[in-house]
Amino acid sequence: MHFRFKLLALTSALALSVSAFAADPIKIGVDGPFTGGSSSMGVSMRDGVRLAAEEINKSGGVLGRQIQLVERDDEAKNERGVQIAQEFVNKEKVVAAVGYINTGVALASQRFFQEAKIPVLNNVATGSVITHQFDKDPENYVFRNAAHDSIQAPMIVEEAVTRRGYKKVAILADSTNYGQLGREDLERALKNKGITPVAVEKFNIKDVDMTAQLLKSKEAGAEAVLTYGIGPELAQIANGMTKLGWKVPIIGSWTLAMANFIDNAGPGGDGARMPQTFIQEPTTPKRKAFIDAFVGKFKPKNNRMDSPVSAAQGYDSIYLLAAAIKQAGSTDGPKIKAALEDLQAPVEGVVTTYNKPFTKTDHDAITANIPVFGEVKGGRVVFASADDQKSAGTVRLKDVAANDALLKK
């Protein structure tokens, strides 16, 4: 009788142990700059990620388990990103990671996930090389659901040169990996149209005076300024133009939509244009629900997301990962990667509906037909084109041929 009691107790303990193990949360690392000049993007991304995880957990989680976010502030520093990646892999044992705002931080950090065979889904960083860093390896664990610079740069040039007819353009780019890789993409896109920029100028993070760069551009006869940088420094470009009494269009990468560009540039920022995968307008039921939930939960100033693109792509990245984990029936890294490369069911996101967003050789979910041009107007980003505004209710789906078509324009 005593033996039977002990056996029953052991069996019960084992059952409880198995049950507890099955209920362990699914850890997902979230890396981004939540302080400093890039924080508009980082915090918006993080909040979008939090909102998606909360919704999924309320609906029962994934594989009967809750998602647990492990958040870290990389401060937009490469060395900090490296420390965080190692911590995620070795200490926190995350099953996947999302985030990366700054291209340099992504390139410095991704190798640790690659070596550990843990998928990382870039939801903001746009450097073209990011998803190709490990092309020579047998397997690639780096994915992205943001519009990379090989899409954005030709779009910027198409807008400036073809649509608006400017033949003399200057390039102002920051000295980071993001700025300089973007500058290269801009110069390549201009060259395809037979145009050499009249000035190519560099500035550093935290620079507050762009007079020298702007004077060189003005004296060279620039009709428009093409930019690659982040909000605070981009605002100094607009402010510098105002001081010089020189007003030409600013057309640049998606970061011109950041709150710390719009607010710091004031009226001088009005008219700036940039590619956007998401503009904060309720153009579909899914987008309306997302905007309402985000604004209601996080209460951003004037009900305006600091970085709508970052918020939307952050939100979508968690749903993509959840779909892959569910399809894989596992939190094993190689199985999640394989599922991402062959997602069977469409994932309705805010940016788009992801229908086969990735393949084994294509780890970028966004193609050139998805972004539209936004324009800063009255302290917000709105649709630059009336046609895009009218068609905004139609969800644009991935079309690989659109990338080739853009490059041929």
Short mmCIF file of C-alpha atoms in Angstrom, two decimals:
data_model
loop_
_atom_site.label_atom_id
_atom_site.label_comp_id
_atom_site.label_asym_id
_atom_site.label_seq_id
_atom_site.Cartn_x
_atom_site.Cartn_y
_atom_site.Cartn_z
CA MET A 1 0.00 0.00 0.00
CA HIS A 2 2.89 2.31 0.90
CA PHE A 3 4.60 1.48 -2.41
CA ARG A 4 1.40 2.27 -4.35
CA PHE A 5 1.11 5.63 -2.60
CA LYS A 6 4.71 6.52 -3.45
CA LEU A 7 4.18 5.44 -7.05
CA LEU A 8 1.04 7.56 -7.28
CA ALA A 9 2.85 10.56 -5.82
CA LEU A 10 5.75 10.10 -8.26
CA THR A 11 3.37 9.81 -11.21
CA SER A 12 1.49 12.95 -10.13
CA ALA A 13 4.75 14.88 -9.72
CA LEU A 14 5.90 13.77 -13.16
CA ALA A 15 2.59 14.79 -14.71
CA LEU A 16 2.81 18.21 -13.06
CA SER A 17 6.38 18.58 -14.28
CA VAL A 18 5.41 17.71 -17.87
CA SER A 19 2.43 20.08 -17.66
CA ALA A 20 4.61 22.91 -16.37
CA PHE A 21 7.15 22.28 -19.12
CA ALA A 22 4.45 22.34 -21.79
CA ALA A 23 3.20 25.65 -20.44
CA ASP A 24 6.61 27.34 -20.49
CA PRO A 25 6.39 30.65 -22.36
CA ILE A 26 7.85 31.13 -25.81
CA LYS A 27 10.65 33.66 -25.43
CA ILE A 28 11.15 36.15 -28.27
CA GLY A 29 13.94 38.70 -28.08
CA VAL A 30 13.13 42.32 -28.96
CA ASP A 31 16.14 44.51 -29.75
CA GLY A 32 15.96 48.20 -30.57
CA PRO A 33 17.04 51.68 -29.51
CA PHE A 34 14.55 52.74 -26.86
CA THR A 35 16.60 55.81 -25.89
CA GLY A 36 18.53 58.35 -27.96
CA GLY A 37 18.08 59.77 -31.45
CA SER A 38 16.67 56.56 -32.96
CA SER A 39 14.16 56.01 -30.16
CA SER A 40 11.19 57.32 -32.18
CA MET A 41 11.59 54.24 -34.34
CA GLY A 42 12.63 51.87 -31.56
CA VAL A 43 9.83 52.63 -29.12
CA SER A 44 7.17 52.60 -31.85
CA MET A 45 8.47 49.23 -33.04
CA ARG A 46 8.52 47.85 -29.50
CA ASP A 47 4.97 49.04 -28.85
CA GLY A 48 3.75 47.43 -32.07
CA VAL A 49 5.43 44.19 -30.99
CA ARG A 50 3.86 44.41 -27.53
CA LEU A 51 0.41 44.97 -28.99
CA ALA A 52 0.66 41.93 -31.28
CA ALA A 53 1.99 39.68 -28.51
CA GLU A 54 -0.79 40.78 -26.17
CA GLU A 55 -3.45 40.02 -28.80
CA ILE A 56 -1.98 36.59 -29.53
CA ASN A 57 -1.71 35.72 -25.84
CA LYS A 58 -5.31 36.76 -25.22
CA SER A 59 -6.33 34.40 -28.01
CA GLY A 60 -4.60 31.44 -26.37
CA GLY A 61 -1.00 32.00 -27.41
CA VAL A 62 0.90 29.73 -29.78
CA LEU A 63 0.97 25.95 -29.38
CA GLY A 64 -0.94 26.50 -26.15
CA ARG A 65 1.89 28.64 -24.76
CA GLN A 66 2.15 32.36 -24.08
CA ILE A 67 4.62 34.63 -25.86
CA GLN A 68 7.11 36.25 -23.49
CA LEU A 69 8.95 39.27 -24.87
CA VAL A 70 12.54 39.81 -23.71
CA GLU A 71 13.22 43.47 -24.47
CA ARG A 72 16.62 45.17 -24.58
CA ASP A 73 17.71 48.72 -25.45
CA ASP A 74 20.67 48.64 -27.84
CA GLU A 75 21.04 52.46 -27.71
CA ALA A 76 21.78 52.38 -31.47
CA LYS A 77 25.29 51.15 -30.58
CA ASN A 78 26.89 48.23 -32.43
CA GLU A 79 28.76 46.97 -29.38
CA ARG A 80 25.60 47.02 -27.27
CA GLY A 81 23.74 45.10 -29.96
CA VAL A 82 26.45 42.43 -29.90
CA GLN A 83 26.14 42.07 -26.11
CA ILE A 84 22.37 41.75 -26.36
CA ALA A 85 22.53 39.14 -29.11
CA GLN A 86 24.88 37.01 -27.02
CA GLU A 87 22.61 37.40 -24.00
CA PHE A 88 19.53 36.42 -26.01
CA VAL A 89 21.25 33.30 -27.32
CA ASN A 90 23.22 32.11 -24.30
CA LYS A 91 21.25 33.33 -21.28
CA GLU A 92 17.66 33.99 -22.28
CA LYS A 93 17.46 31.08 -24.75
CA VAL A 94 15.10 32.94 -27.07
CA VAL A 95 13.53 30.94 -29.89
CA ALA A 96 13.63 33.95 -32.25
CA ALA A 97 14.41 37.66 -32.23
CA VAL A 98 12.73 40.69 -33.79
CA GLY A 99 13.76 44.29 -34.12
CA TYR A 100 16.88 46.07 -35.30
CA ILE A 101 16.39 49.65 -36.26
CA ASN A 102 19.94 50.57 -37.21
CA THR A 103 21.64 48.76 -40.07
CA GLY A 104 25.05 48.82 -38.37
CA VAL A 105 23.68 47.21 -35.21
CA ALA A 106 21.96 44.51 -37.24
CA LEU A 107 25.09 43.65 -39.22
CA ALA A 108 27.20 43.49 -36.06
CA SER A 109 24.73 41.34 -34.12
CA GLN A 110 23.12 38.88 -36.52
CA ARG A 111 26.03 36.45 -36.67
CA PHE A 112 25.26 35.18 -33.17
CA PHE A 113 21.74 34.15 -34.19
CA GLN A 114 23.07 32.70 -37.43
CA GLU A 115 25.60 30.54 -35.56
CA ALA A 116 22.96 29.42 -33.05
CA LYS A 117 20.40 28.67 -35.81
CA ILE A 118 17.87 31.06 -34.31
CA PRO A 119 15.69 33.08 -36.73
CA VAL A 120 15.92 36.87 -36.54
CA LEU A 121 13.23 38.97 -38.20
CA ASN A 122 14.33 42.52 -39.00
CA ASN A 123 11.24 44.68 -38.83
CA VAL A 124 12.75 48.14 -39.40
CA ALA A 125 16.43 48.18 -40.52
CA THR A 126 16.63 48.68 -44.28
CA GLY A 127 20.28 48.25 -45.35
CA SER A 128 20.17 46.16 -48.52
CA VAL A 129 22.88 43.76 -47.34
CA ILE A 130 21.09 42.77 -44.12
CA THR A 131 19.30 39.69 -45.48
CA HIS A 132 22.30 38.78 -47.65
CA GLN A 133 24.95 38.83 -44.94
CA PHE A 134 25.06 35.04 -44.86
CA ASP A 135 24.29 34.19 -48.49
CA LYS A 136 27.42 32.01 -48.64
CA ASP A 137 26.26 29.88 -45.71
CA PRO A 138 24.19 26.73 -46.41
CA GLU A 139 21.28 28.19 -44.41
CA ASN A 140 20.27 31.80 -43.74
CA TYR A 141 18.43 32.67 -40.51
CA VAL A 142 17.94 36.38 -41.24
CA PHE A 143 14.54 37.62 -42.49
CA ARG A 144 12.98 41.06 -42.95
CA ASN A 145 9.55 42.68 -43.33
CA ALA A 146 10.73 46.23 -44.12
CA ALA A 147 11.36 47.89 -47.50
CA HIS A 148 15.11 47.61 -48.07
CA ASP A 149 17.22 50.40 -49.52
CA SER A 150 17.54 48.77 -52.94
CA ILE A 151 13.80 49.50 -53.20
CA GLN A 152 13.73 52.86 -51.44
CA ALA A 153 16.67 54.49 -53.24
CA PRO A 154 15.30 53.90 -56.77
CA MET A 155 11.87 55.08 -55.55
CA ILE A 156 13.43 58.31 -54.25
CA VAL A 157 15.25 58.86 -57.54
CA GLU A 158 12.14 58.03 -59.56
CA GLU A 159 10.16 60.59 -57.55
CA ALA A 160 12.82 63.30 -57.85
CA VAL A 161 13.99 62.81 -61.43
CA THR A 162 11.14 61.24 -63.39
CA ARG A 163 7.99 62.48 -61.67
CA ARG A 164 9.19 65.92 -60.61
CA GLY A 165 11.80 66.55 -63.29
CA TYR A 166 14.82 67.53 -61.18
CA LYS A 167 18.08 66.88 -63.01
CA LYS A 168 20.42 68.54 -60.51
CA VAL A 169 20.22 66.84 -57.13
CA ALA A 170 22.42 66.82 -54.04
CA ILE A 171 22.80 63.90 -51.65
CA LEU A 172 23.14 64.48 -47.90
CA ALA A 173 23.73 61.28 -45.92
CA ASP A 174 24.88 60.57 -42.39
CA SER A 175 28.15 58.79 -41.67
CA THR A 176 26.60 55.58 -40.29
CA ASN A 177 26.37 52.29 -42.18
CA TYR A 178 22.75 53.14 -42.87
CA GLY A 179 23.55 56.53 -44.35
CA GLN A 180 26.54 55.48 -46.41
CA LEU A 181 25.01 52.29 -47.79
CA GLY A 182 21.91 54.31 -48.65
CA ARG A 183 24.06 56.93 -50.36
CA GLU A 184 25.64 54.22 -52.49
CA ASP A 185 22.17 52.97 -53.45
CA LEU A 186 21.11 56.52 -54.37
CA GLU A 187 24.19 57.09 -56.53
CA ARG A 188 23.61 53.76 -58.26
CA ALA A 189 19.98 54.62 -58.97
CA LEU A 190 20.95 58.06 -60.30
CA LYS A 191 23.62 56.52 -62.51
CA ASN A 192 20.97 54.25 -64.05
CA LYS A 193 19.24 57.43 -65.20
CA GLY A 194 22.46 58.97 -66.48
CA ILE A 195 22.66 61.52 -63.65
CA THR A 196 25.58 62.43 -61.42
CA PRO A 197 24.69 64.30 -58.21
CA VAL A 198 25.95 67.89 -58.19
CA ALA A 199 27.03 67.46 -54.55
CA VAL A 200 27.48 64.51 -52.19
CA GLU A 201 27.82 65.58 -48.56
CA LYS A 202 28.23 63.71 -45.28
CA PHE A 203 27.23 64.62 -41.73
CA ASN A 204 27.61 62.94 -38.36
CA ILE A 205 25.10 61.85 -35.76
CA LYS A 206 24.33 64.76 -33.37
CA ASP A 207 25.51 67.39 -35.86
CA VAL A 208 23.45 70.55 -35.40
CA ASP A 209 24.80 72.77 -38.19
CA MET A 210 24.45 71.71 -41.82
CA THR A 211 25.35 75.13 -43.26
CA ALA A 212 28.54 73.98 -45.00
CA GLN A 213 26.90 71.00 -46.68
CA LEU A 214 23.87 73.02 -47.72
CA LEU A 215 25.92 75.90 -49.11
CA LYS A 216 27.92 73.50 -51.28
CA SER A 217 24.67 71.97 -52.54
CA LYS A 218 23.13 75.38 -53.19
CA GLU A 219 26.19 76.72 -54.98
CA ALA A 220 26.27 73.59 -57.15
CA GLY A 221 22.75 74.43 -58.33
CA ALA A 222 20.88 71.59 -56.62
CA GLU A 223 17.16 71.62 -57.38
CA ALA A 224 16.38 69.02 -54.72
CA VAL A 225 18.12 67.41 -51.76
CA LEU A 226 18.03 63.63 -51.38
CA THR A 227 18.62 62.43 -47.83
CA TYR A 228 19.65 59.29 -45.94
CA GLY A 229 19.78 59.76 -42.18
CA ILE A 230 17.57 59.77 -39.10
CA GLY A 231 15.16 62.32 -37.73
CA PRO A 232 17.14 64.73 -35.52
CA GLU A 233 19.86 65.36 -38.10
CA LEU A 234 17.36 65.51 -40.97
CA ALA A 235 15.56 68.24 -39.06
CA GLN A 236 18.80 70.20 -38.99
CA ILE A 237 18.87 70.03 -42.80
CA ALA A 238 15.40 71.55 -43.00
CA ASN A 239 16.25 74.15 -40.36
CA GLY A 240 19.47 75.01 -42.16
CA MET A 241 17.57 75.59 -45.39
CA THR A 242 15.22 77.94 -43.56
CA LYS A 243 18.16 79.93 -42.14
CA LEU A 244 19.74 80.21 -45.59
CA GLY A 245 16.45 81.21 -47.20
CA TRP A 246 16.93 78.34 -49.62
CA LYS A 247 13.87 76.18 -50.11
CA VAL A 248 14.15 73.19 -52.40
CA PRO A 249 12.33 69.87 -52.00
CA ILE A 250 13.65 67.32 -49.52
CA ILE A 251 13.10 63.76 -50.77
CA GLY A 252 14.61 60.94 -48.78
CA SER A 253 14.32 57.58 -47.10
CA TRP A 254 11.39 56.59 -44.93
CA THR A 255 12.95 58.16 -41.80
CA LEU A 256 11.70 61.61 -42.84
CA ALA A 257 8.42 60.41 -41.31
CA MET A 258 9.90 60.26 -37.79
CA ALA A 259 8.30 62.49 -35.15
CA ASN A 260 11.66 63.98 -34.23
CA PHE A 261 12.07 65.18 -37.82
CA ILE A 262 8.55 66.55 -38.13
CA ASP A 263 8.49 68.26 -34.72
CA ASN A 264 12.03 69.66 -34.80
CA ALA A 265 11.80 70.89 -38.39
CA GLY A 266 8.40 72.54 -37.88
CA PRO A 267 7.04 74.33 -40.97
CA GLY A 268 10.44 73.88 -42.65
CA GLY A 269 9.77 70.15 -42.86
CA ASP A 270 6.47 70.51 -44.67
CA GLY A 271 6.60 69.03 -48.16
CA ALA A 272 9.33 66.48 -47.38
CA ARG A 273 8.56 63.20 -49.14
CA MET A 274 9.59 59.64 -48.37
CA PRO A 275 8.61 56.00 -49.18
CA GLN A 276 6.24 54.49 -46.59
CA THR A 277 4.93 50.97 -46.13
CA PHE A 278 2.27 52.31 -43.75
CA ILE A 279 0.64 55.69 -43.28
CA GLN A 280 -1.44 56.23 -40.14
CA GLU A 281 -4.84 56.34 -41.79
CA PRO A 282 -7.65 53.77 -41.31
CA THR A 283 -7.74 52.69 -44.95
CA THR A 284 -8.76 49.07 -44.20
CA PRO A 285 -10.59 47.46 -41.26
CA LYS A 286 -7.34 45.81 -40.15
CA ARG A 287 -5.47 49.12 -40.17
CA LYS A 288 -8.28 50.88 -38.34
CA ALA A 289 -8.32 48.22 -35.62
CA PHE A 290 -4.54 48.47 -35.28
CA ILE A 291 -4.53 52.27 -35.09
CA ASP A 292 -7.39 52.35 -32.58
CA ALA A 293 -5.74 49.70 -30.38
CA PHE A 294 -2.31 51.33 -30.56
CA VAL A 295 -3.53 54.85 -29.81
CA GLY A 296 -5.84 53.60 -27.07
CA LYS A 297 -3.11 51.60 -25.33
CA PHE A 298 -0.03 53.80 -25.74
CA LYS A 299 -1.67 57.24 -26.01
CA PRO A 300 0.91 58.91 -28.27
CA LYS A 301 1.05 62.71 -28.40
CA ASN A 302 -1.74 64.17 -30.56
CA ASN A 303 -2.79 60.56 -31.31
CA ARG A 304 0.12 60.40 -33.80
CA MET A 305 2.49 57.45 -33.71
CA ASP A 306 6.09 58.63 -33.47
CA SER A 307 7.04 56.24 -36.27
CA PRO A 308 3.98 54.60 -37.87
CA VAL A 309 6.07 52.40 -40.19
CA SER A 310 8.07 51.01 -37.26
CA ALA A 311 4.91 50.33 -35.24
CA ALA A 312 3.14 48.56 -38.10
CA GLN A 313 6.12 46.45 -39.14
CA GLY A 314 6.88 45.57 -35.53
CA TYR A 315 3.29 44.41 -35.09
CA ASP A 316 3.34 42.33 -38.28
CA SER A 317 6.68 40.68 -37.42
CA ILE A 318 5.20 38.97 -34.35
CA TYR A 319 2.24 37.62 -36.31
CA LEU A 320 4.62 36.25 -38.95
CA LEU A 321 6.70 34.51 -36.30
CA ALA A 322 3.62 33.17 -34.55
CA ALA A 323 2.35 31.71 -37.84
CA ALA A 324 5.70 30.03 -38.46
CA ILE A 325 5.88 28.54 -34.96
CA LYS A 326 2.32 27.27 -35.26
CA GLN A 327 3.00 25.71 -38.66
CA ALA A 328 6.27 24.17 -37.45
CA GLY A 329 4.55 22.78 -34.36
CA SER A 330 7.82 23.54 -32.64
CA THR A 331 10.07 26.25 -31.25
CA ASP A 332 13.14 24.63 -32.76
CA GLY A 333 15.08 27.25 -34.76
CA PRO A 334 15.63 25.28 -37.98
CA LYS A 335 11.96 24.25 -38.03
CA ILE A 336 10.77 27.85 -37.55
CA LYS A 337 13.11 28.97 -40.34
CA ALA A 338 11.80 26.27 -42.66
CA ALA A 339 8.22 27.31 -41.88
CA LEU A 340 8.97 30.97 -42.57
CA GLU A 341 10.39 29.97 -45.95
CA ASP A 342 7.20 28.10 -46.81
CA LEU A 343 4.27 29.65 -44.90
CA GLN A 344 1.15 27.79 -45.98
CA ALA A 345 -1.54 30.16 -44.70
CA PRO A 346 -1.68 33.89 -45.50
CA VAL A 347 -0.98 36.21 -42.56
CA GLU A 348 -3.15 39.33 -42.50
CA GLY A 349 -0.94 42.16 -41.37
CA VAL A 350 -1.19 45.93 -41.19
CA VAL A 351 1.29 46.64 -43.99
CA THR A 352 0.07 43.86 -46.27
CA THR A 353 -1.36 40.37 -46.29
CA TYR A 354 1.69 38.12 -46.29
CA ASN A 355 1.07 35.35 -48.81
CA LYS A 356 4.24 33.29 -49.20
CA PRO A 357 6.34 36.26 -47.99
CA PHE A 358 9.59 34.29 -47.93
CA THR A 359 11.29 31.49 -49.80
CA LYS A 360 14.59 29.73 -49.19
CA THR A 361 16.39 32.23 -51.43
CA ASP A 362 14.26 35.33 -50.76
CA HIS A 363 14.08 36.54 -47.16
CA ASP A 364 12.55 39.98 -47.88
CA ALA A 365 8.78 40.21 -47.50
CA ILE A 366 8.35 43.68 -49.02
CA THR A 367 8.61 44.38 -52.73
CA ALA A 368 8.66 47.68 -54.64
CA ASN A 369 4.92 47.75 -55.36
CA ILE A 370 3.98 47.93 -51.66
CA PRO A 371 5.45 51.28 -50.43
CA VAL A 372 3.82 54.57 -51.41
CA PHE A 373 5.09 58.12 -51.01
CA GLY A 374 4.19 60.00 -47.86
CA GLU A 375 4.47 63.75 -47.41
CA VAL A 376 4.87 65.82 -44.25
CA LYS A 377 1.94 68.17 -43.96
CA GLY A 378 0.75 70.05 -40.88
CA GLY A 379 2.72 67.92 -38.43
CA ARG A 380 1.68 64.54 -39.85
CA VAL A 381 2.53 62.24 -42.73
CA VAL A 382 -0.20 61.98 -45.36
CA PHE A 383 -0.42 60.38 -48.78
CA ALA A 384 1.64 62.42 -51.25
CA SER A 385 -0.41 61.20 -54.19
CA ALA A 386 -4.17 61.56 -54.55
CA ASP A 387 -4.19 58.33 -56.57
CA ASP A 388 -2.46 56.43 -53.76
CA GLN A 389 -4.95 57.87 -51.30
CA LYS A 390 -7.89 56.70 -53.42
CA SER A 391 -6.50 53.18 -53.82
CA ALA A 392 -5.26 52.82 -50.22
CA GLY A 393 -8.14 50.51 -49.32
CA THR A 394 -6.75 47.89 -51.68
CA VAL A 395 -4.03 45.85 -49.99
CA ARG A 396 -0.87 45.66 -52.10
CA LEU A 397 0.55 42.14 -52.20
CA LYS A 398 4.13 41.00 -52.69
CA ASP A 399 5.22 40.99 -56.34
CA VAL A 400 8.87 40.12 -56.95
CA ALA A 401 8.63 41.34 -60.55
CA ALA A 402 7.97 44.86 -59.22
CA ASN A 403 11.56 45.10 -57.98
CA ASP A 404 12.96 44.45 -61.46
CA ALA A 405 10.42 46.81 -63.00
CA LEU A 406 11.48 49.64 -60.66
CA LEU A 407 15.15 49.19 -61.52
CA LYS A 408 14.35 49.35 -65.24
CA LYS A 409 12.48 52.65 -65.01
#
